[in-house]
Amino acid sequence: MTRPELTWLLAQEARSAAQKLRQGVGMIATEATPPPPSTDDGSGGVEGTLNRLDEAVSMLASLHGRPMPRGRRGRVDLTALLWEVAPEARVQIEMGEGTTVFGDETELRRMLQVLIAQGGDPTSITGAPELSIRRVGDEVSVRVNLGPETPVNFETERVWLSRMAVRYGGKLELDGLMQTLTLPAEVDLQRLEVESLKKELAAAQAQGEAYARELAAVFSRAEGERERERGTLAGVVARLSGSDPVSHLPPSGESVAVLVAALRVLGTQLRGILSAIGRDIAPLRGQGGDVGETASSVGRHVTAASEIVSDLARLGACPLHEFPRHGDVADVLRDVVKDDMARAARHDVRVVVESPEAAHEVVPQGALTVLLHALLDHAISASPPGSEVVVTLVDGANGIDISFDDAGPPLPAAARSVVLSRDFEAVAQGRPPALQLIAAHAIAAHAGCGIAIEDGPRGETRVRLTIPRSTGG
């Protein structure tokens, strides 16, 4: 040990002994009968002697116990510092979650030097000291084998090491010939926060999938009950659409109300969860390294999930009890395409609209807007980046046909009959989930429209919406 370190240690020991002596004298004085005060000598008795002893210890500390020069204070990797202090040592490393501690680099370096020196002289027959460093939970432990020979000032250095370890919130343990210095590890709060955000995002995704499965089950039960009561109504939808319907049955009004209410609740809950995750990761995006990259990746996932939540919120806002009124369907279609331009830009998909200037019909405009949004969103999600979606409106004698031709993989014929089934994702490989189609089918049946899935002119998938002519039109 250096002279300042030894002086500091001796001053601490003297101050501790003086304090214990003062406490002992105080206890004896309270138990015995107080003697009459002495006025003939100016020493002040035992109390004055103890006061002078404290002054002498303080003077000794101030004269010889100059503080050690402070080094860099912050996060210090003990493994790197150990290699720097004793490059010739035989070190066994178990990194775990890292061997970083928080403290003064100079003090930590000196602690390691004293600990390694107690392992013996590296130039002796026993050779270089054997060390091990490991991370266990929230602590970093450095162990050294003392060997057969111990330094002359072993006890003094051990007391100093113990005091320094306590200052850092750690401890020094001696078990046989193995001495262990344990210090609290520096916890990477940013990494823990990113991991917590990942868990929250995974929980939100799992919750969304559970809600989707519940919706599919409710919808399937409603269809099964209606089919048993009324039989198949495929002919009705085929008459409206002119081809095979997207499903066997249109849902009842009650099932549409349940679907819309469930989507509204689901969208509200997921929006709150994703908003909280977005606020938590916002401060981490500007940081470099793995933390910044992970935060950016989580942000992209949150953006994608927020897009799905926006779809749910839009579907949940579908009006169910509005009265049909005369309106321009072509104008409604152009407004829907304009609103979805931002989504198309995020997916790098171009939307082309082929429509006459006007196409008038009596329709529930609110439900029709939600329905067109669902079909266009499905077409954009199904199309790869760099492709285009073609939306065509044809105003015919029997009704208005609106076709959505996407650029995604063709939808097999077997998948067209199971769009509302939980087997859709397994049959329709490469296609987006059927959430938009399920919602579009329910809203279309509620509004008296027909939906059909066909092969497009270029082999792509076409979803065609048929709005029949009103009786007064």
Short mmCIF file of C-alpha atoms in Angstrom, two decimals:
data_model
loop_
_atom_site.label_atom_id
_atom_site.label_comp_id
_atom_site.label_asym_id
_atom_site.label_seq_id
_atom_site.Cartn_x
_atom_site.Cartn_y
_atom_site.Cartn_z
CA MET A 1 0.00 0.00 0.00
CA THR A 2 1.10 3.55 -0.63
CA ARG A 3 1.87 5.98 2.21
CA PRO A 4 -1.32 8.09 1.74
CA GLU A 5 -3.45 4.94 1.75
CA LEU A 6 -1.78 3.59 4.89
CA THR A 7 -2.06 6.98 6.66
CA TRP A 8 -5.74 7.20 5.75
CA LEU A 9 -6.34 3.70 7.07
CA LEU A 10 -4.49 4.39 10.37
CA ALA A 11 -6.39 7.66 10.83
CA GLN A 12 -9.68 5.83 10.32
CA GLU A 13 -8.69 3.18 12.85
CA ALA A 14 -7.62 5.83 15.42
CA ARG A 15 -10.83 7.81 14.94
CA SER A 16 -12.89 4.65 15.37
CA ALA A 17 -11.00 3.69 18.56
CA ALA A 18 -11.46 7.21 20.00
CA GLN A 19 -15.17 7.08 19.29
CA LYS A 20 -15.56 3.72 21.00
CA LEU A 21 -13.50 4.99 23.99
CA ARG A 22 -15.73 8.06 24.25
CA GLN A 23 -18.86 5.89 24.19
CA GLY A 24 -17.44 3.58 26.87
CA VAL A 25 -16.47 6.46 29.15
CA GLY A 26 -19.92 7.98 28.68
CA MET A 27 -21.65 4.75 29.70
CA ILE A 28 -19.44 4.46 32.87
CA ALA A 29 -20.08 8.08 33.77
CA THR A 30 -23.88 7.63 33.60
CA GLU A 31 -23.79 4.53 35.82
CA ALA A 32 -21.45 5.98 38.53
CA THR A 33 -22.11 8.90 40.85
CA PRO A 34 -20.80 12.07 39.21
CA PRO A 35 -17.72 13.39 41.05
CA PRO A 36 -17.50 17.03 42.09
CA PRO A 37 -16.17 19.22 39.31
CA SER A 38 -12.44 19.86 39.45
CA THR A 39 -11.38 23.45 39.12
CA ASP A 40 -7.72 23.26 40.04
CA ASP A 41 -6.39 21.86 36.74
CA GLY A 42 -7.22 23.05 33.27
CA SER A 43 -7.10 19.71 31.61
CA GLY A 44 -10.85 19.19 31.63
CA GLY A 45 -10.62 15.62 32.87
CA VAL A 46 -11.32 12.58 30.63
CA GLU A 47 -13.57 14.55 28.29
CA GLY A 48 -10.87 17.09 27.55
CA THR A 49 -8.30 14.32 26.98
CA LEU A 50 -10.64 12.68 24.42
CA ASN A 51 -11.19 16.00 22.68
CA ARG A 52 -7.44 16.54 22.34
CA LEU A 53 -7.12 12.98 21.00
CA ASP A 54 -9.71 13.77 18.30
CA GLU A 55 -7.83 16.92 17.37
CA ALA A 56 -4.55 15.00 17.12
CA VAL A 57 -6.13 12.36 14.86
CA SER A 58 -7.66 15.05 12.62
CA MET A 59 -4.31 16.83 12.38
CA LEU A 60 -2.58 13.56 11.50
CA ALA A 61 -5.11 12.91 8.74
CA SER A 62 -4.76 16.45 7.37
CA LEU A 63 -0.96 16.42 7.40
CA HIS A 64 -0.24 12.97 5.97
CA GLY A 65 -3.50 11.64 4.63
CA ARG A 66 -3.69 13.61 1.40
CA PRO A 67 -6.61 12.36 -0.69
CA MET A 68 -5.90 10.14 -3.63
CA PRO A 69 -6.13 11.90 -7.00
CA ARG A 70 -9.56 11.44 -8.49
CA GLY A 71 -9.87 9.66 -11.81
CA ARG A 72 -12.68 9.30 -14.30
CA ARG A 73 -15.94 8.58 -12.52
CA GLY A 74 -18.58 6.61 -14.38
CA ARG A 75 -19.17 3.14 -15.79
CA VAL A 76 -16.03 1.00 -15.61
CA ASP A 77 -15.68 -2.48 -17.07
CA LEU A 78 -13.83 -4.53 -14.46
CA THR A 79 -12.81 -7.16 -17.01
CA ALA A 80 -11.00 -4.62 -19.21
CA LEU A 81 -9.50 -2.96 -16.15
CA LEU A 82 -8.32 -6.33 -14.84
CA TRP A 83 -6.54 -7.13 -18.09
CA GLU A 84 -4.89 -3.71 -17.97
CA VAL A 85 -3.76 -4.07 -14.37
CA ALA A 86 -2.49 -7.67 -14.59
CA PRO A 87 -1.97 -8.77 -18.20
CA GLU A 88 0.12 -11.76 -17.02
CA ALA A 89 -2.60 -13.15 -14.70
CA ARG A 90 -4.57 -16.30 -15.50
CA VAL A 91 -8.16 -15.04 -15.59
CA GLN A 92 -11.36 -17.05 -15.85
CA ILE A 93 -14.26 -14.90 -17.12
CA GLU A 94 -18.01 -15.48 -16.88
CA MET A 95 -19.49 -12.34 -18.42
CA GLY A 96 -23.19 -13.04 -17.89
CA GLU A 97 -24.96 -9.70 -18.39
CA GLY A 98 -21.72 -7.71 -18.24
CA THR A 99 -19.07 -6.86 -15.65
CA THR A 100 -19.56 -3.10 -15.60
CA VAL A 101 -19.66 -1.22 -12.27
CA PHE A 102 -20.07 2.46 -11.44
CA GLY A 103 -17.29 4.26 -9.59
CA ASP A 104 -13.96 6.04 -9.71
CA GLU A 105 -11.59 4.35 -12.15
CA THR A 106 -8.49 5.20 -10.07
CA GLU A 107 -9.96 3.75 -6.89
CA LEU A 108 -11.16 0.61 -8.67
CA ARG A 109 -7.77 0.16 -10.30
CA ARG A 110 -6.01 0.43 -6.91
CA MET A 111 -8.47 -2.04 -5.34
CA LEU A 112 -7.70 -4.58 -8.06
CA GLN A 113 -3.96 -4.01 -7.65
CA VAL A 114 -4.15 -4.68 -3.90
CA LEU A 115 -6.36 -7.73 -4.43
CA ILE A 116 -4.03 -9.21 -7.06
CA ALA A 117 -0.95 -8.45 -4.94
CA GLN A 118 -2.41 -10.56 -2.16
CA GLY A 119 -2.36 -13.53 -4.53
CA GLY A 120 1.41 -13.69 -4.33
CA ASP A 121 4.45 -12.52 -6.27
CA PRO A 122 3.99 -13.27 -10.01
CA THR A 123 7.75 -13.88 -10.32
CA SER A 124 7.75 -16.64 -7.69
CA ILE A 125 7.63 -20.39 -8.33
CA THR A 126 3.84 -20.44 -8.19
CA GLY A 127 3.77 -18.10 -11.20
CA ALA A 128 1.05 -15.60 -12.14
CA PRO A 129 -1.95 -15.27 -9.83
CA GLU A 130 -5.16 -17.10 -10.65
CA LEU A 131 -8.21 -14.86 -10.90
CA SER A 132 -11.85 -15.28 -11.84
CA ILE A 133 -14.45 -12.64 -12.57
CA ARG A 134 -18.14 -13.33 -12.99
CA ARG A 135 -21.52 -11.66 -13.01
CA VAL A 136 -24.12 -13.14 -10.66
CA GLY A 137 -27.44 -11.32 -10.67
CA ASP A 138 -26.79 -7.64 -9.84
CA GLU A 139 -23.25 -8.22 -8.51
CA VAL A 140 -19.80 -8.59 -10.04
CA SER A 141 -17.35 -10.79 -8.13
CA VAL A 142 -13.55 -10.90 -8.51
CA ARG A 143 -11.90 -13.90 -6.83
CA VAL A 144 -8.20 -14.50 -6.23
CA ASN A 145 -6.36 -17.55 -4.90
CA LEU A 146 -4.12 -16.31 -2.07
CA GLY A 147 -1.56 -19.05 -2.47
CA PRO A 148 0.84 -20.39 0.20
CA GLU A 149 2.63 -17.07 0.86
CA THR A 150 0.88 -13.97 2.13
CA PRO A 151 2.31 -10.40 2.25
CA VAL A 152 3.52 -8.95 5.54
CA ASN A 153 0.83 -6.26 5.55
CA PHE A 154 -1.91 -8.68 4.51
CA GLU A 155 -4.32 -7.80 7.33
CA THR A 156 -3.86 -4.07 6.85
CA GLU A 157 -4.53 -4.31 3.12
CA ARG A 158 -7.49 -6.58 3.73
CA VAL A 159 -9.04 -4.03 6.12
CA TRP A 160 -8.52 -1.29 3.54
CA LEU A 161 -10.08 -3.42 0.80
CA SER A 162 -13.03 -4.22 3.02
CA ARG A 163 -13.61 -0.53 3.79
CA MET A 164 -13.44 0.41 0.11
CA ALA A 165 -15.83 -2.40 -0.85
CA VAL A 166 -18.33 -1.21 1.77
CA ARG A 167 -18.04 2.32 0.40
CA TYR A 168 -19.14 1.01 -3.00
CA GLY A 169 -21.96 -1.02 -1.49
CA GLY A 170 -20.13 -4.33 -1.82
CA LYS A 171 -18.23 -6.69 0.44
CA LEU A 172 -14.95 -8.58 0.84
CA GLU A 173 -15.10 -12.27 1.80
CA LEU A 174 -12.37 -14.74 2.76
CA ASP A 175 -13.13 -18.44 2.35
CA GLY A 176 -10.07 -20.56 3.04
CA LEU A 177 -7.45 -19.49 0.53
CA MET A 178 -10.00 -17.80 -1.75
CA GLN A 179 -10.66 -14.09 -1.30
CA THR A 180 -13.65 -12.55 -3.12
CA LEU A 181 -14.27 -8.87 -3.81
CA THR A 182 -17.95 -8.26 -4.66
CA LEU A 183 -19.24 -4.96 -6.06
CA PRO A 184 -22.73 -3.97 -7.25
CA ALA A 185 -23.08 -4.14 -11.02
CA GLU A 186 -24.12 -1.16 -13.08
CA VAL A 187 -27.59 -2.00 -14.38
CA ASP A 188 -28.20 -0.95 -18.00
CA LEU A 189 -31.55 0.74 -17.51
CA GLN A 190 -31.89 1.56 -21.20
CA ARG A 191 -31.48 -2.07 -22.23
CA LEU A 192 -33.95 -3.17 -19.59
CA GLU A 193 -36.41 -0.56 -20.82
CA VAL A 194 -36.07 -1.75 -24.42
CA GLU A 195 -36.62 -5.34 -23.34
CA SER A 196 -39.68 -4.26 -21.36
CA LEU A 197 -41.03 -2.46 -24.43
CA LYS A 198 -40.50 -5.55 -26.54
CA LYS A 199 -42.47 -7.61 -24.03
CA GLU A 200 -45.28 -5.04 -23.99
CA LEU A 201 -45.41 -5.03 -27.80
CA ALA A 202 -45.51 -8.83 -27.92
CA ALA A 203 -48.30 -8.81 -25.33
CA ALA A 204 -50.25 -6.27 -27.39
CA GLN A 205 -49.85 -8.39 -30.52
CA ALA A 206 -50.94 -11.50 -28.65
CA GLN A 207 -53.97 -9.64 -27.31
CA GLY A 208 -54.89 -8.50 -30.83
CA GLU A 209 -54.62 -12.03 -32.16
CA ALA A 210 -56.81 -13.30 -29.33
CA TYR A 211 -59.46 -10.69 -30.11
CA ALA A 212 -59.33 -11.60 -33.81
CA ARG A 213 -59.86 -15.28 -32.99
CA GLU A 214 -62.79 -14.42 -30.76
CA LEU A 215 -64.34 -12.29 -33.50
CA ALA A 216 -63.94 -15.08 -36.03
CA ALA A 217 -65.57 -17.55 -33.63
CA VAL A 218 -68.51 -15.20 -32.96
CA PHE A 219 -68.96 -14.60 -36.66
CA SER A 220 -68.80 -18.31 -37.49
CA ARG A 221 -71.40 -19.12 -34.82
CA ALA A 222 -73.74 -16.44 -36.14
CA GLU A 223 -73.41 -17.81 -39.65
CA GLY A 224 -74.03 -21.38 -38.53
CA GLU A 225 -77.18 -20.47 -36.62
CA ARG A 226 -78.58 -18.46 -39.53
CA GLU A 227 -77.83 -21.24 -41.98
CA ARG A 228 -79.68 -23.76 -39.84
CA GLU A 229 -82.68 -21.44 -39.56
CA ARG A 230 -83.02 -20.22 -43.13
CA GLY A 231 -80.83 -22.47 -45.21
CA THR A 232 -78.38 -21.23 -47.74
CA LEU A 233 -78.89 -17.81 -49.30
CA ALA A 234 -76.11 -18.09 -51.81
CA GLY A 235 -78.52 -17.51 -54.64
CA VAL A 236 -79.47 -14.10 -53.30
CA VAL A 237 -75.89 -12.89 -53.20
CA ALA A 238 -75.16 -14.49 -56.56
CA ARG A 239 -78.11 -12.62 -58.09
CA LEU A 240 -76.73 -9.34 -56.73
CA SER A 241 -73.11 -9.95 -57.71
CA GLY A 242 -73.48 -12.06 -60.81
CA SER A 243 -70.92 -14.63 -59.66
CA ASP A 244 -70.02 -16.84 -56.73
CA PRO A 245 -70.36 -14.97 -53.43
CA VAL A 246 -67.48 -14.48 -51.09
CA SER A 247 -69.23 -16.57 -48.42
CA HIS A 248 -72.30 -18.70 -48.09
CA LEU A 249 -74.32 -16.39 -45.88
CA PRO A 250 -74.72 -12.69 -45.20
CA PRO A 251 -74.55 -11.93 -41.50
CA SER A 252 -77.57 -10.84 -39.53
CA GLY A 253 -77.97 -7.29 -38.28
CA GLU A 254 -77.24 -8.42 -34.75
CA SER A 255 -73.93 -10.01 -35.72
CA VAL A 256 -72.86 -6.84 -37.55
CA ALA A 257 -73.61 -4.79 -34.43
CA VAL A 258 -71.56 -7.21 -32.31
CA LEU A 259 -68.70 -7.08 -34.81
CA VAL A 260 -68.64 -3.27 -34.92
CA ALA A 261 -68.82 -2.98 -31.13
CA ALA A 262 -66.01 -5.51 -30.67
CA LEU A 263 -63.83 -3.70 -33.22
CA ARG A 264 -64.45 -0.37 -31.48
CA VAL A 265 -63.42 -1.73 -28.08
CA LEU A 266 -60.42 -3.58 -29.52
CA GLY A 267 -59.20 -0.51 -31.40
CA THR A 268 -59.46 1.71 -28.32
CA GLN A 269 -57.52 -0.69 -26.10
CA LEU A 270 -54.75 -1.36 -28.60
CA ARG A 271 -54.41 2.33 -29.42
CA GLY A 272 -53.77 3.09 -25.76
CA ILE A 273 -51.18 0.32 -25.47
CA LEU A 274 -49.32 1.35 -28.63
CA SER A 275 -49.40 5.04 -27.68
CA ALA A 276 -47.76 4.22 -24.34
CA ILE A 277 -45.07 2.14 -26.07
CA GLY A 278 -44.42 4.94 -28.57
CA ARG A 279 -43.97 7.50 -25.78
CA ASP A 280 -41.58 5.19 -23.90
CA ILE A 281 -39.27 4.55 -26.86
CA ALA A 282 -39.25 8.14 -28.15
CA PRO A 283 -36.28 9.22 -25.95
CA LEU A 284 -34.25 6.18 -27.04
CA ARG A 285 -34.46 6.71 -30.82
CA GLY A 286 -31.84 9.44 -30.89
CA GLN A 287 -29.22 7.33 -29.15
CA GLY A 288 -26.61 5.41 -31.04
CA GLY A 289 -25.54 1.80 -30.80
CA ASP A 290 -27.73 -1.20 -30.18
CA VAL A 291 -30.18 0.78 -28.05
CA GLY A 292 -30.97 3.21 -30.86
CA GLU A 293 -31.27 0.46 -33.46
CA THR A 294 -33.55 -1.59 -31.24
CA ALA A 295 -35.70 1.45 -30.46
CA SER A 296 -36.03 2.23 -34.18
CA SER A 297 -37.01 -1.38 -34.88
CA VAL A 298 -39.62 -1.30 -32.12
CA GLY A 299 -40.87 2.01 -33.54
CA ARG A 300 -41.37 0.45 -36.98
CA HIS A 301 -43.33 -2.41 -35.45
CA VAL A 302 -45.45 0.04 -33.47
CA THR A 303 -46.16 2.01 -36.68
CA ALA A 304 -47.31 -1.16 -38.45
CA ALA A 305 -49.48 -2.12 -35.50
CA SER A 306 -50.89 1.41 -35.35
CA GLU A 307 -51.98 1.05 -38.97
CA ILE A 308 -53.99 -2.04 -38.04
CA VAL A 309 -55.48 -0.20 -35.06
CA SER A 310 -56.53 2.63 -37.40
CA ASP A 311 -58.33 0.05 -39.53
CA LEU A 312 -60.10 -1.30 -36.46
CA ALA A 313 -61.08 2.20 -35.35
CA ARG A 314 -62.47 3.02 -38.79
CA LEU A 315 -64.46 -0.21 -38.92
CA GLY A 316 -65.67 0.32 -35.36
CA ALA A 317 -67.02 3.76 -36.37
CA CYS A 318 -69.26 2.30 -39.10
CA PRO A 319 -72.80 3.76 -38.76
CA LEU A 320 -75.39 0.97 -38.51
CA HIS A 321 -78.67 2.89 -38.41
CA GLU A 322 -78.26 5.58 -41.06
CA PHE A 323 -80.87 6.18 -43.74
CA PRO A 324 -79.87 5.72 -47.40
CA ARG A 325 -79.75 8.96 -49.31
CA HIS A 326 -79.06 10.06 -52.85
CA GLY A 327 -75.40 10.61 -53.52
CA ASP A 328 -72.53 10.38 -55.99
CA VAL A 329 -70.80 7.01 -55.54
CA ALA A 330 -67.94 8.06 -57.84
CA ASP A 331 -67.25 11.10 -55.69
CA VAL A 332 -67.28 8.95 -52.53
CA LEU A 333 -64.81 6.55 -54.17
CA ARG A 334 -62.42 9.36 -55.12
CA ASP A 335 -62.50 10.71 -51.53
CA VAL A 336 -61.67 7.24 -50.16
CA VAL A 337 -58.71 6.87 -52.54
CA LYS A 338 -57.46 10.34 -51.57
CA ASP A 339 -57.64 9.43 -47.86
CA ASP A 340 -55.67 6.21 -48.45
CA MET A 341 -52.83 7.85 -50.38
CA ALA A 342 -50.67 8.03 -47.26
CA ARG A 343 -51.08 4.30 -46.65
CA ALA A 344 -50.29 3.57 -50.29
CA ALA A 345 -47.13 5.69 -50.05
CA ARG A 346 -45.97 3.79 -46.94
CA HIS A 347 -46.41 0.51 -48.82
CA ASP A 348 -44.89 1.98 -52.02
CA VAL A 349 -48.04 1.09 -53.97
CA ARG A 350 -49.62 3.23 -56.69
CA VAL A 351 -53.42 3.51 -56.82
CA VAL A 352 -55.07 4.04 -60.22
CA VAL A 353 -58.77 5.01 -60.39
CA GLU A 354 -60.87 4.44 -63.52
CA SER A 355 -64.29 5.98 -62.98
CA PRO A 356 -66.83 8.17 -64.75
CA GLU A 357 -67.37 11.72 -63.56
CA ALA A 358 -70.53 10.79 -61.66
CA ALA A 359 -72.47 7.68 -60.65
CA HIS A 360 -75.58 8.57 -58.66
CA GLU A 361 -77.43 6.10 -56.46
CA VAL A 362 -79.34 5.96 -53.16
CA VAL A 363 -76.88 4.44 -50.67
CA PRO A 364 -75.98 4.61 -46.96
CA GLN A 365 -72.97 6.85 -47.54
CA GLY A 366 -71.32 6.35 -44.15
CA ALA A 367 -71.36 2.55 -44.38
CA LEU A 368 -70.31 2.71 -48.04
CA THR A 369 -67.27 4.85 -47.14
CA VAL A 370 -66.15 2.35 -44.49
CA LEU A 371 -66.77 -0.52 -46.93
CA LEU A 372 -64.68 1.06 -49.71
CA HIS A 373 -61.87 1.82 -47.24
CA ALA A 374 -61.78 -1.84 -46.13
CA LEU A 375 -61.61 -3.17 -49.71
CA LEU A 376 -58.94 -0.65 -50.78
CA ASP A 377 -56.86 -1.29 -47.65
CA HIS A 378 -56.94 -5.02 -48.38
CA ALA A 379 -55.80 -4.45 -51.97
CA ILE A 380 -52.93 -2.20 -50.86
CA SER A 381 -51.79 -4.66 -48.18
CA ALA A 382 -51.86 -7.55 -50.68
CA SER A 383 -49.74 -5.73 -53.30
CA PRO A 384 -45.93 -5.83 -53.18
CA PRO A 385 -43.88 -2.60 -53.14
CA GLY A 386 -43.50 -0.96 -56.53
CA SER A 387 -46.79 -2.33 -57.91
CA GLU A 388 -50.17 -0.73 -58.46
CA VAL A 389 -53.79 -1.25 -57.48
CA VAL A 390 -56.44 -0.57 -60.12
CA VAL A 391 -59.87 0.57 -58.91
CA THR A 392 -62.59 0.52 -61.57
CA LEU A 393 -66.16 1.84 -61.28
CA VAL A 394 -68.73 0.77 -63.87
CA ASP A 395 -72.20 2.33 -63.80
CA GLY A 396 -74.48 -0.31 -65.35
CA ALA A 397 -78.20 -0.74 -65.83
CA ASN A 398 -78.60 -3.20 -62.91
CA GLY A 399 -76.29 -1.45 -60.49
CA ILE A 400 -72.84 -0.03 -59.86
CA ASP A 401 -69.83 -2.37 -59.91
CA ILE A 402 -66.60 -1.31 -58.18
CA SER A 403 -63.62 -3.63 -58.77
CA PHE A 404 -60.38 -3.66 -56.79
CA ASP A 405 -57.55 -5.40 -58.72
CA ASP A 406 -54.48 -5.92 -56.51
CA ALA A 407 -51.00 -7.10 -57.54
CA GLY A 408 -50.64 -9.79 -54.90
CA PRO A 409 -50.57 -13.56 -55.30
CA PRO A 410 -53.76 -15.00 -56.83
CA LEU A 411 -56.31 -16.16 -54.30
CA PRO A 412 -56.97 -19.90 -54.85
CA ALA A 413 -60.52 -20.99 -55.51
CA ALA A 414 -60.44 -23.08 -52.33
CA ALA A 415 -59.70 -19.97 -50.25
CA ARG A 416 -62.62 -17.96 -51.65
CA SER A 417 -65.14 -20.12 -49.82
CA VAL A 418 -63.29 -19.95 -46.49
CA VAL A 419 -62.62 -16.21 -46.26
CA LEU A 420 -64.64 -16.06 -43.05
CA SER A 421 -63.04 -19.21 -41.68
CA ARG A 422 -60.02 -19.56 -39.43
CA ASP A 423 -58.45 -21.67 -42.21
CA PHE A 424 -58.14 -18.68 -44.57
CA GLU A 425 -54.51 -17.87 -43.70
CA ALA A 426 -53.51 -21.51 -44.22
CA VAL A 427 -55.18 -21.74 -47.66
CA ALA A 428 -54.37 -18.24 -48.96
CA GLN A 429 -50.58 -18.28 -48.84
CA GLY A 430 -48.94 -14.88 -49.32
CA ARG A 431 -52.15 -12.92 -48.83
CA PRO A 432 -52.80 -10.47 -45.99
CA PRO A 433 -55.09 -11.48 -43.11
CA ALA A 434 -58.81 -11.57 -43.86
CA LEU A 435 -59.80 -8.87 -41.36
CA GLN A 436 -60.72 -6.30 -44.02
CA LEU A 437 -62.60 -8.90 -46.08
CA ILE A 438 -64.52 -10.13 -43.04
CA ALA A 439 -65.53 -6.58 -42.12
CA ALA A 440 -66.34 -5.72 -45.77
CA HIS A 441 -68.54 -8.79 -46.12
CA ALA A 442 -70.48 -7.93 -42.95
CA ILE A 443 -70.97 -4.27 -43.89
CA ALA A 444 -71.88 -5.12 -47.50
CA ALA A 445 -74.54 -7.62 -46.39
CA HIS A 446 -75.87 -5.07 -43.90
CA ALA A 447 -76.10 -2.42 -46.65
CA GLY A 448 -77.69 -4.80 -49.18
CA CYS A 449 -74.63 -5.03 -51.44
CA GLY A 450 -72.83 -8.04 -52.85
CA ILE A 451 -69.14 -8.97 -52.81
CA ALA A 452 -67.42 -11.48 -55.08
CA ILE A 453 -63.80 -12.59 -55.42
CA GLU A 454 -62.69 -13.27 -59.01
CA ASP A 455 -59.61 -13.62 -61.16
CA GLY A 456 -58.44 -10.31 -62.55
CA PRO A 457 -57.68 -9.65 -66.21
CA ARG A 458 -53.92 -10.12 -65.63
CA GLY A 459 -54.23 -13.16 -63.36
CA GLU A 460 -54.33 -11.13 -60.16
CA THR A 461 -57.09 -11.18 -57.56
CA ARG A 462 -60.16 -9.00 -58.05
CA VAL A 463 -62.65 -8.14 -55.32
CA ARG A 464 -65.87 -6.82 -56.86
CA LEU A 465 -68.50 -4.85 -54.98
CA THR A 466 -71.99 -4.64 -56.50
CA ILE A 467 -74.40 -1.90 -55.43
CA PRO A 468 -77.88 -2.82 -56.77
CA ARG A 469 -80.22 -0.21 -58.13
CA SER A 470 -82.73 1.13 -55.63
CA THR A 471 -86.39 0.48 -56.31
CA GLY A 472 -87.07 4.16 -56.78
CA GLY A 473 -84.05 4.66 -59.09
#
